[in-house]
Coordinates of C-alpha atoms in Angstrom, one line a residue:
X1 CA -128.0 -89.3 121.8
X2 CA -129.8 -87.7 124.7
X3 CA -131.8 -84.5 124.4
X4 CA -130.1 -81.3 125.2
X5 CA -131.4 -78.6 127.5
X6 CA -134.3 -76.5 126.5
X7 CA -134.1 -73.8 123.8
X8 CA -132.9 -70.3 124.6
X9 CA -136.0 -68.2 125.3
X10 CA -134.4 -65.2 123.5
X11 CA -133.8 -67.3 120.4
X12 CA -137.4 -68.6 120.6
X13 CA -138.7 -65.0 120.7
X14 CA -136.4 -64.0 117.9
X15 CA -137.7 -66.8 115.6
X16 CA -141.3 -66.1 116.7
X17 CA -141.0 -62.5 115.6
X18 CA -139.4 -63.5 112.3
X19 CA -142.4 -65.8 111.7
X20 CA -144.8 -62.8 111.7
X21 CA -143.4 -61.8 108.3
X22 CA -145.4 -64.8 107.0
X23 CA -148.7 -63.4 108.4
X24 CA -151.1 -61.0 106.6
X25 CA -154.3 -59.4 107.6
X26 CA -157.4 -61.6 107.2
X27 CA -155.5 -64.9 107.3
X28 CA -156.6 -68.1 108.9
X29 CA -153.6 -69.6 110.8
X30 CA -152.8 -73.0 112.2
X31 CA -151.4 -72.5 115.8
X32 CA -149.1 -75.3 116.9
X33 CA -148.2 -76.7 120.3
X34 CA -145.0 -76.5 122.3
X35 CA -142.5 -73.8 123.3
X36 CA -141.7 -72.4 119.9
X37 CA -145.4 -72.3 118.9
X38 CA -146.4 -70.6 122.2
X39 CA -143.7 -68.0 121.6
X40 CA -145.3 -67.3 118.2
X41 CA -148.8 -67.2 119.7
X42 CA -147.6 -64.6 122.2
X43 CA -146.1 -62.4 119.5
X44 CA -149.2 -62.9 117.3
X45 CA -151.4 -61.8 120.2
X46 CA -149.5 -58.5 120.5
X47 CA -150.1 -57.9 116.8
X48 CA -153.8 -58.7 117.2
X49 CA -154.1 -56.2 120.0
X50 CA -152.7 -53.6 117.6
X51 CA -155.4 -54.3 115.1
X52 CA -154.3 -57.4 113.0
X53 CA -157.3 -59.5 112.0
X54 CA -156.6 -63.2 111.9
X55 CA -158.3 -66.4 113.0
X56 CA -156.4 -69.3 114.6
X57 CA -157.0 -73.0 114.5
X58 CA -155.2 -74.4 117.6
X59 CA -153.7 -77.9 117.6
X60 CA -154.2 -78.5 121.3
X61 CA -156.3 -77.4 124.2
X62 CA -153.3 -75.7 125.7
X63 CA -152.7 -73.6 122.6
X64 CA -156.4 -72.8 122.3
X65 CA -156.4 -71.5 125.9
X66 CA -153.3 -69.4 125.3
X67 CA -154.6 -67.9 122.1
X68 CA -158.0 -67.0 123.6
X69 CA -156.3 -65.4 126.6
X70 CA -154.4 -63.2 124.1
X71 CA -157.7 -62.3 122.3
X72 CA -156.9 -64.2 119.2
X73 CA -160.1 -65.5 117.6
X74 CA -160.1 -69.3 117.5
X75 CA -162.2 -71.5 115.2
X76 CA -162.6 -75.2 114.5
X77 CA -162.0 -77.1 111.3
X78 CA -165.7 -77.3 110.8
X79 CA -165.9 -73.5 110.6
X80 CA -163.4 -72.9 107.8
X81 CA -162.6 -73.9 104.2
X82 CA -158.9 -73.9 104.6
X83 CA -155.8 -72.6 106.5
X84 CA -153.4 -70.1 104.9
X85 CA -150.3 -70.9 107.0
X86 CA -149.7 -73.2 109.9
X87 CA -147.0 -72.3 112.4
X88 CA -145.5 -75.0 114.6
X89 CA -142.3 -76.2 116.2
X90 CA -140.4 -79.5 115.8
X91 CA -138.2 -81.8 117.9
X92 CA -135.9 -82.6 115.0
X93 CA -135.3 -81.2 111.5
X94 CA -133.1 -82.7 108.8
X95 CA -131.5 -80.8 105.9
X96 CA -134.3 -82.2 103.7
X97 CA -136.9 -80.6 106.1
X98 CA -138.1 -84.0 107.5
X99 CA -139.4 -83.5 111.0
X100 CA -139.9 -85.3 114.3
X101 CA -142.8 -83.9 116.2
X102 CA -144.9 -84.9 119.2
X103 CA -142.9 -84.3 122.3
X104 CA -145.7 -81.9 123.2
X105 CA -148.2 -84.7 122.7
X106 CA -150.2 -83.1 119.9
X107 CA -148.8 -84.8 116.8
X108 CA -152.1 -86.0 115.4
X109 CA -153.9 -82.7 115.6
X110 CA -150.7 -81.0 114.3
X111 CA -150.7 -83.2 111.3
X112 CA -154.4 -82.6 110.5
X113 CA -153.9 -78.8 110.7
X114 CA -150.7 -78.9 108.7
X115 CA -152.4 -81.0 106.0
X116 CA -155.1 -78.4 105.7
X117 CA -152.7 -75.5 105.4
X118 CA -151.4 -74.0 102.2
X119 CA -148.0 -73.6 103.8
X120 CA -146.3 -75.1 106.9
X121 CA -143.8 -72.9 108.7
X122 CA -141.6 -74.6 111.3
X123 CA -139.9 -72.6 114.1
X124 CA -136.9 -74.1 115.8
X125 CA -133.6 -73.3 117.5
X126 CA -130.3 -74.8 116.4
X127 CA -130.2 -77.8 118.7
X128 CA -133.1 -79.3 116.8
X129 CA -131.1 -79.7 113.6
X130 CA -130.0 -83.2 112.9
X131 CA -128.7 -85.2 110.0
X132 CA -131.2 -88.1 110.5
X133 CA -134.4 -88.3 112.4
X134 CA -134.2 -90.3 115.6
X135 CA -130.7 -88.9 116.4
X136 CA -131.7 -86.8 119.5
X137 CA -135.1 -88.1 120.5
X138 CA -137.4 -91.0 120.5
X139 CA -140.2 -91.0 117.9
X140 CA -143.6 -90.3 119.5
X141 CA -146.3 -92.6 118.3
X142 CA -150.0 -92.1 119.3
X143 CA -151.8 -95.3 120.0
X144 CA -155.4 -96.1 121.2
X145 CA -155.1 -97.4 124.8
X146 CA -156.7 -100.8 124.0
X147 CA -153.9 -101.6 121.5
X148 CA -150.8 -100.3 123.4
X149 CA -149.5 -103.8 124.4
X150 CA -149.8 -105.3 120.9
X151 CA -148.7 -102.1 119.1
X152 CA -145.6 -102.0 121.4
X153 CA -144.7 -105.6 120.5
X154 CA -145.0 -104.8 116.8
X155 CA -142.9 -101.6 117.2
X156 CA -140.2 -103.8 118.8
X157 CA -140.3 -106.0 115.7
X158 CA -139.6 -102.9 113.6
X159 CA -136.4 -102.4 115.6
X160 CA -137.9 -99.8 118.1
X161 CA -137.7 -99.6 121.8
X162 CA -141.2 -98.4 122.8
X163 CA -141.9 -96.9 126.2
X164 CA -145.4 -95.6 127.3
X165 CA -145.1 -91.9 128.1
X166 CA -146.0 -91.3 131.8
X167 CA -146.9 -88.2 133.7
X168 CA -145.2 -87.1 136.9
X169 CA -147.8 -89.1 138.9
X170 CA -146.9 -92.3 137.1
X171 CA -150.1 -92.5 135.1
X172 CA -150.0 -92.6 131.3
X173 CA -150.0 -89.3 129.4
X174 CA -153.3 -88.9 127.6
X175 CA -153.6 -86.9 124.5
X176 CA -156.4 -84.5 123.7
X177 CA -157.8 -87.3 121.6
X178 CA -157.8 -89.6 124.7
X179 CA -155.0 -91.8 123.3
X180 CA -151.6 -92.7 124.7
X181 CA -148.2 -91.8 123.5
X182 CA -145.6 -94.6 123.0
X183 CA -142.2 -92.9 122.7
X184 CA -140.2 -95.3 120.5
X185 CA -136.4 -95.0 120.2
X186 CA -134.9 -96.2 116.9
X187 CA -131.4 -96.0 115.6
X188 CA -131.1 -92.9 113.4
X189 CA -133.5 -93.4 110.5
X190 CA -132.1 -93.8 107.0
X191 CA -135.7 -94.0 105.6
X192 CA -138.1 -92.3 108.0
X193 CA -141.0 -92.4 105.4
X194 CA -140.7 -96.2 105.5
X195 CA -140.7 -96.3 109.3
X196 CA -143.8 -94.1 109.4
X197 CA -145.6 -96.3 106.9
X198 CA -144.7 -99.5 108.7
X199 CA -145.8 -98.1 112.0
X200 CA -149.1 -96.8 110.6
X201 CA -149.9 -100.3 109.4
X202 CA -149.9 -101.6 113.0
X203 CA -153.6 -101.8 114.2
X204 CA -154.2 -99.3 116.9
X205 CA -151.5 -96.9 115.9
X206 CA -153.2 -93.6 115.1
X207 CA -150.2 -91.6 113.9
X208 CA -146.5 -91.1 114.3
X209 CA -144.3 -88.1 114.9
X210 CA -142.5 -88.5 111.6
X211 CA -143.5 -85.6 109.3
X212 CA -142.0 -86.1 105.9
X213 CA -142.3 -83.7 103.0
X214 CA -144.7 -81.5 104.9
X215 CA -142.7 -78.4 105.9
X216 CA -142.3 -75.6 103.4
X217 CA -140.1 -73.3 105.4
X218 CA -138.0 -73.9 108.6
X219 CA -136.9 -70.8 110.5
X220 CA -134.0 -71.4 112.8
X221 CA -133.5 -68.9 115.6
X222 CA -129.8 -68.5 116.4
X223 CA -127.9 -66.5 118.9
X224 CA -127.9 -63.4 116.7
X225 CA -130.1 -64.0 113.7
X226 CA -132.8 -66.1 112.2
X227 CA -131.9 -68.3 109.2
X228 CA -134.3 -69.8 106.7
X229 CA -134.2 -73.4 105.4
X230 CA -136.3 -74.4 102.3

């Protein structure tokens, strides 16, 4: 299945506003990457300007720059003892709350921040809902550049079709960690946890975009309302 057009901006704004119900004064928040996360950061910035006191741990340089522009205090993992709630988007969500992440290229940092958070709240619009991961998008896999050729060969042996992500200029997309992304299309995954584990065993693979048993709440911004999945 090919990816559909981008999410409705009004629906993104609706789900971003709903996410603010999970924020309290004094919290340390994980700030994700991508359109849904940026919509949340924008709304959070409005609350901060009205007096809300929070600290943010951004998962990418892009989110860090946006948060600081909106006067949200940003801190690093070395400056905190934990994260209360992390807010992020996803590229796919199953009924079991398994996720595909990483089309924004920040999957590794997103996993680190999510792991440190007491709760992970995912913000999506309805087109991201699937029965099985791999149904609407390839699985992003972050690989050290030295190992891209060998890792790609091993990903093929797992049944994948790996393609190095390229920028508009034809050069490889480079993550904030100076790694490459190998977007790997699989048939819809019956056991995404197994695929994640098998891919992680390949030398040079840093992480995959398969996030299993990590999300606590998924907020889905529809045309008229936001629904909650748990």
